[in-house]
Amino acid sequence: MNAEDFKARHRRDEKAFTRERSLTFGLVLVLVMRNSVKSLQNVVNEAMTWLGRPTVSASALSQARYKLKHTAFIELNQVAIVETLYGNEDYLRFWGFRVLAIDGSKLVLPDNEAIREEFGTIAWSNGKDAEIQGERPYALASVLYDVLNRVALDATLGKAKAYEVDLAVGHLPHTRVGDLLTMDRNYPSYRMLAELSRCERDFVIRCSAASFAEAREMLKGQGPDSQEVTLKPCAGQLALIREIGLPLSLKVRLVRVLLNTGEYEVLVTSLLDNTRYPTDGFRELYYLRWGIETFYGLLKTRLELENFTGIGAEAIRQDFHATVYLSGLESLLTDTAQAMLDAKVTQYPQSVNRAVSFNAIKNRALDLLLVSGFETEQLLAQLTSLFLTNPCLERSQRKPARKNSSARVLLNFHKRQKKHCF
């Protein structure tokens, strides 16, 4: 992390981090990545005590972080996580595909004028039909996520009112032929399908009730469970499709899936071969997409992404991309422990407890990422032994009903019941 070429690429100007300081470039990166909910001064005191150096003020860290760019965490994720995972072709697939999900999620941001200008605002009210009470700054996060291997290949932070399809198209350069992209009902516009087709990317996307005419008929239970159709852009989109050079017709397959609730789900896909890709398999395939929903849940709850460690736009981006990088690091480091849990004969399958794993990684982050000459194998063995403690049980057949908790119940949980990871 303190390599000169890496530092040169990701500092705000050429004078930053040139003199010998207590807060080095690498140390600031690690402290931002740890993203503790403790007070900033306690974060600094703990780190400097561990390093055996005189402590510095919280203000010093606040100023130092604005001398580096959030792009450092993007490069770390690409080089240390993505390239490491896919370097030897030993990773999980479904039907031979690398299954990648794209989805967006809104993040509540600190409320100040600079953030409002940078990201924009969204109006809010106390009920669906109530009068607008005010506006709050938000950002729209969009992630390209490998749902089987639990790694984010790309992530971006857009404006509050950004169009999810625009952000999704921006992820496509990070995909390759042989990937299968899956998305929810917000994405199956003709433009999205055409962009995927032009890039020769396979896809499985859920259709909404206002989707293509053939899909609407299938949602009513009419017609076969699988059929090939030819789609064309609507009159309102035709000019745009021509302008950006997308195909004017697409041959796709519509697949109908029956859910446990008795409702139908219709998927639009580029997988036309009924023999290689049977209709019965699409329910399991599309269910994998839920992995990106739990990924956002991990970022927002377990890692408390929205409890930002700064109030400036650059601090917001640093926290976002640092958290994405940390999640990928955890996926790689817990792989050995998860394999050991998979080998155990138990009543229910077990998985690594994420509260334990993230706490262990953040506690040992300085050893793991900053100190040269540290006994890496010994450290990884210590971490693995911690990852094996208090595993979670996976009861795949248990499907509790989803419920909307009141604001009072949620507030009580966050104030009095929630246990922090770090």
XYZ file of C-alpha atoms in Angstrom:
422
model
C 0.000 0.000 0.000
C 2.965 2.324 0.488
C 4.443 1.543 -2.946
C 5.488 4.791 -4.600
C 3.772 4.124 -7.947
C 0.508 3.189 -6.233
C 0.743 6.263 -4.024
C 1.427 8.516 -7.020
C -1.712 7.302 -8.811
C -4.050 7.843 -5.892
C -3.047 11.039 -4.090
C -4.688 14.396 -4.676
C -1.463 16.156 -5.695
C 2.200 15.346 -6.061
C 3.138 17.003 -2.753
C 0.791 14.864 -0.638
C 2.388 12.126 1.520
C 5.932 13.076 0.489
C 7.313 14.043 3.912
C 7.765 11.573 6.762
C 4.534 11.831 8.721
C 2.889 9.833 11.484
C -0.100 9.251 9.214
C 1.405 7.622 6.134
C -0.479 6.969 2.907
C -0.887 3.264 3.729
C -1.976 3.885 7.307
C -4.662 6.349 6.229
C -5.958 3.808 3.684
C -6.216 1.088 6.330
C -7.919 3.370 8.861
C -10.522 4.401 6.275
C -11.072 0.760 5.313
C -11.673 -0.286 8.936
C -14.626 2.152 9.002
C -15.125 1.965 12.754
C -18.228 3.341 14.470
C -16.018 4.545 17.338
C -15.107 8.193 17.697
C -12.382 9.282 15.291
C -9.972 10.125 18.106
C -10.318 6.626 19.563
C -9.613 5.154 16.120
C -6.414 7.198 15.856
C -5.332 6.458 19.435
C -5.728 2.696 18.994
C -3.764 2.644 15.736
C -0.899 4.810 16.973
C -0.654 2.848 20.228
C -0.480 -0.396 18.273
C 2.281 1.079 16.060
C 4.178 2.369 19.104
C 4.066 5.967 17.915
C 2.879 9.190 19.580
C -0.789 9.763 18.855
C -2.100 12.547 16.662
C -5.371 14.451 16.607
C -8.561 13.309 14.956
C -8.345 16.443 12.834
C -5.027 15.242 11.422
C -6.683 12.080 10.119
C -9.643 14.043 8.757
C -7.276 16.272 6.792
C -5.011 13.422 5.665
C -7.852 11.372 4.166
C -8.725 14.180 1.756
C -5.206 13.975 0.329
C -5.919 10.542 -1.141
C -8.413 9.485 -3.810
C -11.143 6.893 -3.498
C -9.725 5.306 -6.668
C -7.125 3.596 -4.469
C -9.817 1.261 -3.136
C -11.136 0.621 -6.654
C -7.674 -0.506 -7.791
C -7.183 -2.604 -4.658
C -10.470 -4.368 -5.342
C -9.589 -5.021 -8.985
C -6.017 -6.203 -8.419
C -6.086 -7.834 -4.991
C -9.596 -9.326 -5.112
C -10.997 -9.730 -8.642
C -7.762 -10.733 -10.387
C -6.823 -13.049 -7.510
C -10.194 -14.831 -7.532
C -10.377 -15.400 -11.277
C -6.658 -15.866 -11.900
C -6.677 -19.679 -11.789
C -10.209 -20.391 -13.117
C -11.042 -22.177 -9.832
C -14.344 -20.540 -8.920
C -18.031 -21.478 -8.719
C -20.260 -21.477 -11.818
C -23.851 -22.362 -12.749
C -24.506 -24.087 -16.099
C -20.886 -23.209 -16.873
C -21.496 -19.466 -16.437
C -20.045 -16.951 -14.059
C -23.320 -15.650 -12.571
C -23.218 -11.867 -12.113
C -26.041 -9.791 -10.662
C -26.532 -6.073 -11.173
C -28.669 -4.057 -8.807
C -28.912 -0.586 -7.331
C -29.666 0.670 -3.843
C -30.138 4.156 -2.449
C -27.839 5.369 0.320
C -28.813 8.077 2.816
C -26.036 10.684 2.900
C -24.958 13.326 5.416
C -27.079 16.421 4.938
C -25.033 19.454 3.958
C -24.992 21.825 1.015
C -21.916 20.340 -0.659
C -23.421 16.832 -0.622
C -26.754 18.133 -1.926
C -24.956 19.759 -4.862
C -22.815 16.707 -5.605
C -25.442 13.954 -5.383
C -28.855 15.635 -5.403
C -31.874 15.076 -3.174
C -35.094 13.051 -3.018
C -38.315 14.353 -1.468
C -39.828 12.501 1.492
C -43.196 12.404 3.250
C -44.859 10.601 6.161
C -46.875 8.225 4.012
C -47.581 7.375 0.398
C -50.269 10.015 -0.135
C -49.082 12.560 2.434
C -47.717 15.994 1.634
C -43.990 16.302 0.940
C -42.207 17.184 4.181
C -38.766 17.984 2.780
C -35.821 16.682 0.768
C -32.814 14.614 1.767
C -29.530 13.913 -0.064
C -29.148 10.381 -1.415
C -26.780 8.525 -3.706
C -27.676 5.583 -5.940
C -25.168 2.760 -5.549
C -24.881 0.219 -8.358
C -22.859 -2.988 -8.087
C -21.837 -5.807 -10.424
C -21.660 -8.789 -8.058
C -20.650 -12.434 -8.431
C -23.411 -14.096 -6.409
C -21.730 -17.503 -6.160
C -18.246 -16.315 -5.202
C -19.382 -13.251 -3.179
C -17.149 -10.674 -4.860
C -18.026 -7.277 -6.374
C -16.382 -6.867 -9.777
C -17.372 -3.227 -10.122
C -19.224 -0.620 -8.080
C -20.256 2.935 -8.739
C -21.924 5.701 -6.787
C -24.339 7.756 -8.879
C -26.542 10.743 -8.213
C -29.778 10.381 -6.264
C -31.975 10.391 -9.377
C -29.619 8.491 -11.680
C -31.203 5.942 -14.047
C -30.366 2.398 -12.984
C -30.048 1.192 -16.578
C -27.414 3.866 -17.305
C -25.377 2.696 -14.312
C -25.839 -0.950 -15.310
C -24.539 -0.286 -18.828
C -21.447 1.244 -17.211
C -20.672 -2.130 -15.587
C -20.571 -4.049 -18.886
C -16.860 -3.364 -19.632
C -16.095 -5.381 -16.485
C -17.881 -8.463 -17.869
C -16.773 -10.943 -20.528
C -18.159 -13.517 -22.917
C -19.284 -16.504 -20.847
C -20.870 -14.404 -18.112
C -24.565 -14.657 -17.269
C -26.060 -11.409 -15.984
C -29.178 -11.451 -13.845
C -31.297 -8.464 -12.809
C -34.656 -7.664 -11.260
C -37.797 -5.974 -12.618
C -36.263 -2.492 -12.811
C -33.997 -3.405 -15.729
C -35.699 -5.229 -18.660
C -36.077 -2.241 -20.967
C -35.432 -2.822 -24.643
C -32.292 -0.695 -24.410
C -30.829 -2.838 -21.597
C -31.452 -6.061 -23.520
C -30.012 -4.545 -26.693
C -26.873 -3.348 -24.901
C -26.345 -6.867 -23.538
C -26.957 -8.386 -26.964
C -24.459 -6.046 -28.638
C -21.805 -7.056 -26.071
C -22.671 -10.766 -26.544
C -23.547 -11.154 -22.890
C -26.103 -13.729 -21.783
C -28.802 -12.612 -19.372
C -31.776 -13.646 -17.243
C -33.957 -10.719 -16.143
C -37.324 -10.676 -14.421
C -40.145 -8.919 -16.273
C -42.486 -6.501 -14.545
C -46.271 -6.386 -14.900
C -45.808 -3.437 -17.283
C -43.227 -5.216 -19.410
C -43.395 -6.641 -22.950
C -46.840 -7.678 -24.209
C -45.941 -11.386 -24.431
C -44.611 -11.335 -20.863
C -47.816 -9.706 -19.593
C -49.859 -12.529 -21.133
C -47.643 -15.168 -19.518
C -47.994 -13.479 -16.131
C -51.746 -14.096 -16.450
C -51.054 -17.822 -16.865
C -51.734 -17.839 -20.605
C -49.614 -19.591 -23.225
C -46.678 -22.006 -22.780
C -44.132 -21.881 -19.945
C -41.331 -21.213 -22.426
C -41.433 -19.479 -25.795
C -39.174 -17.591 -28.179
C -40.288 -14.113 -29.212
C -38.897 -11.239 -31.243
C -38.817 -7.889 -29.468
C -38.733 -4.460 -31.089
C -38.296 -1.030 -29.463
C -41.387 1.019 -28.772
C -41.935 4.230 -30.720
C -40.696 6.337 -27.815
C -37.340 4.546 -27.699
C -36.799 4.033 -31.444
C -34.870 7.271 -32.058
C -32.505 6.651 -29.125
C -31.896 3.026 -30.157
C -30.979 4.137 -33.675
C -28.801 6.977 -32.413
C -26.607 4.731 -30.257
C -26.453 1.999 -32.879
C -28.295 -0.786 -31.080
C -30.071 -3.623 -32.942
C -33.675 -2.892 -33.937
C -34.932 -6.396 -33.125
C -33.992 -9.034 -30.573
C -34.742 -12.728 -30.419
C -35.211 -13.766 -26.796
C -36.844 -16.498 -24.750
C -39.542 -15.920 -22.141
C -39.684 -18.429 -19.286
C -42.526 -18.662 -16.770
C -41.772 -19.867 -13.232
C -44.348 -20.747 -10.548
C -43.442 -19.411 -7.095
C -44.327 -20.993 -3.749
C -46.928 -18.262 -3.273
C -48.815 -19.474 -6.349
C -47.802 -16.372 -8.309
C -46.094 -16.450 -11.684
C -42.715 -14.942 -12.461
C -41.662 -14.351 -16.073
C -37.994 -14.152 -17.020
C -36.565 -12.844 -20.283
C -33.343 -14.584 -21.279
C -30.847 -14.986 -24.093
C -30.506 -18.730 -23.311
C -32.580 -20.066 -26.189
C -31.597 -23.758 -26.078
C -34.371 -25.630 -24.221
C -32.260 -28.768 -23.956
C -29.140 -27.220 -22.451
C -31.120 -24.774 -20.339
C -34.366 -26.495 -19.266
C -37.269 -24.414 -18.057
C -37.281 -26.169 -14.677
C -33.792 -24.856 -13.902
C -34.599 -21.159 -14.195
C -36.251 -20.910 -10.803
C -33.035 -22.013 -9.080
C -30.954 -19.813 -11.376
C -32.931 -16.638 -10.768
C -33.031 -17.319 -7.035
C -29.240 -16.882 -7.038
C -29.831 -13.191 -7.775
C -30.939 -12.779 -4.168
C -27.255 -12.840 -3.273
C -26.878 -9.210 -4.307
C -29.776 -8.228 -2.049
C -28.041 -9.841 0.927
C -24.820 -8.129 -0.187
C -26.471 -4.713 0.139
C -27.881 -5.836 3.481
C -24.333 -6.682 4.573
C -23.002 -3.280 3.503
C -25.780 -1.308 5.161
C -26.329 -3.259 8.377
C -23.352 -5.403 9.366
C -20.765 -2.928 7.981
C -22.914 0.171 8.640
C -21.952 1.871 5.390
C -24.432 4.735 5.889
C -22.729 5.644 9.181
C -20.150 7.564 7.159
C -16.802 8.528 8.694
C -16.771 11.911 6.930
C -19.194 14.488 5.599
C -17.513 15.451 2.309
C -18.201 13.939 -1.108
C -14.730 12.361 -1.297
C -15.157 10.833 2.163
C -18.485 9.328 1.033
C -16.839 7.745 -2.010
C -13.899 6.507 0.062
C -16.188 4.801 2.581
C -18.272 3.223 -0.188
C -15.408 1.778 -2.209
C -13.437 0.808 0.908
C -16.419 -1.190 2.166
C -16.813 -2.928 -1.212
C -13.102 -3.833 -1.138
C -13.350 -5.069 2.457
C -16.289 -7.332 1.563
C -14.242 -8.962 -1.204
C -11.243 -9.357 1.072
C -13.436 -11.142 3.608
C -14.751 -13.498 0.906
C -11.221 -14.553 -0.059
C -9.876 -14.848 3.479
C -12.797 -16.946 4.766
C -12.647 -19.425 1.874
C -10.507 -21.930 3.800
C -12.667 -21.721 6.915
C -15.838 -22.164 4.858
C -14.379 -25.271 3.179
C -13.663 -26.714 6.635
C -17.231 -26.023 7.748
C -18.603 -27.597 4.545
C -16.642 -30.777 5.317
C -18.263 -31.169 8.755
C -21.186 -33.582 9.123
C -23.914 -31.620 10.911
C -27.710 -31.514 10.983
C -27.667 -28.220 9.101
C -24.967 -26.765 6.828
C -22.825 -24.155 8.540
C -21.394 -20.879 7.258
C -18.866 -18.394 8.574
C -20.376 -15.848 10.949
C -19.860 -12.515 9.149
C -19.918 -10.511 12.382
C -16.977 -12.599 13.592
C -15.046 -12.554 10.318
C -15.302 -8.812 9.687
C -14.378 -8.025 13.291
C -11.316 -10.279 13.053
C -10.173 -8.746 9.764
C -10.628 -5.172 10.973
C -8.797 -5.945 14.225
C -5.825 -7.439 12.351
C -5.942 -5.102 9.345
C -2.757 -3.288 10.316
C -0.861 -6.598 10.529
C -2.468 -7.944 7.404
C -2.175 -4.975 5.038
C 0.454 -2.606 6.393
C 3.318 -4.336 8.207
C 6.009 -5.817 5.975
C 7.861 -8.902 7.140
C 4.948 -10.144 9.254
C 4.498 -13.924 9.358
C 1.671 -14.102 6.822
C 1.016 -17.828 7.131
C 0.817 -17.588 10.910
C -1.548 -14.620 10.699
C -3.826 -16.359 8.196
C -3.940 -19.455 10.430
C -4.935 -17.282 13.388
C -7.643 -15.590 11.343
C -8.988 -18.929 10.100
C -9.282 -20.220 13.666
C -11.307 -17.103 14.521
C -13.514 -17.508 11.432
C -14.486 -20.991 12.636
C -15.948 -19.721 15.905
C -19.716 -19.446 16.386
C -20.732 -20.438 12.813
C -24.227 -19.733 11.520
C -26.673 -22.506 10.605
C -28.241 -22.516 7.138
C -31.857 -23.690 7.257
C -32.618 -23.540 3.548
C -36.216 -24.764 3.915
C -37.146 -22.095 6.449
C -38.945 -19.220 4.737
C -40.248 -16.772 7.363
C -42.836 -14.281 6.182
C -41.476 -10.868 5.238
C -42.887 -8.060 7.342
C -42.585 -4.298 7.408
C -41.437 -3.091 10.814
C -42.657 0.244 12.098
C -40.283 3.163 12.548
C -40.638 2.771 16.334
C -39.564 -0.890 16.244
C -36.609 -0.124 13.981
C -35.472 2.755 16.160
C -35.644 0.577 19.259
C -33.537 -2.103 17.553
C -30.805 0.294 16.442
C -30.693 2.111 19.804
C -30.932 -0.788 22.226
C -30.470 -4.183 20.559
C -28.096 -3.999 17.613
C -24.566 -5.295 18.246
C -21.822 -3.498 16.346
C -19.246 -5.402 14.308
C -16.312 -3.047 15.032
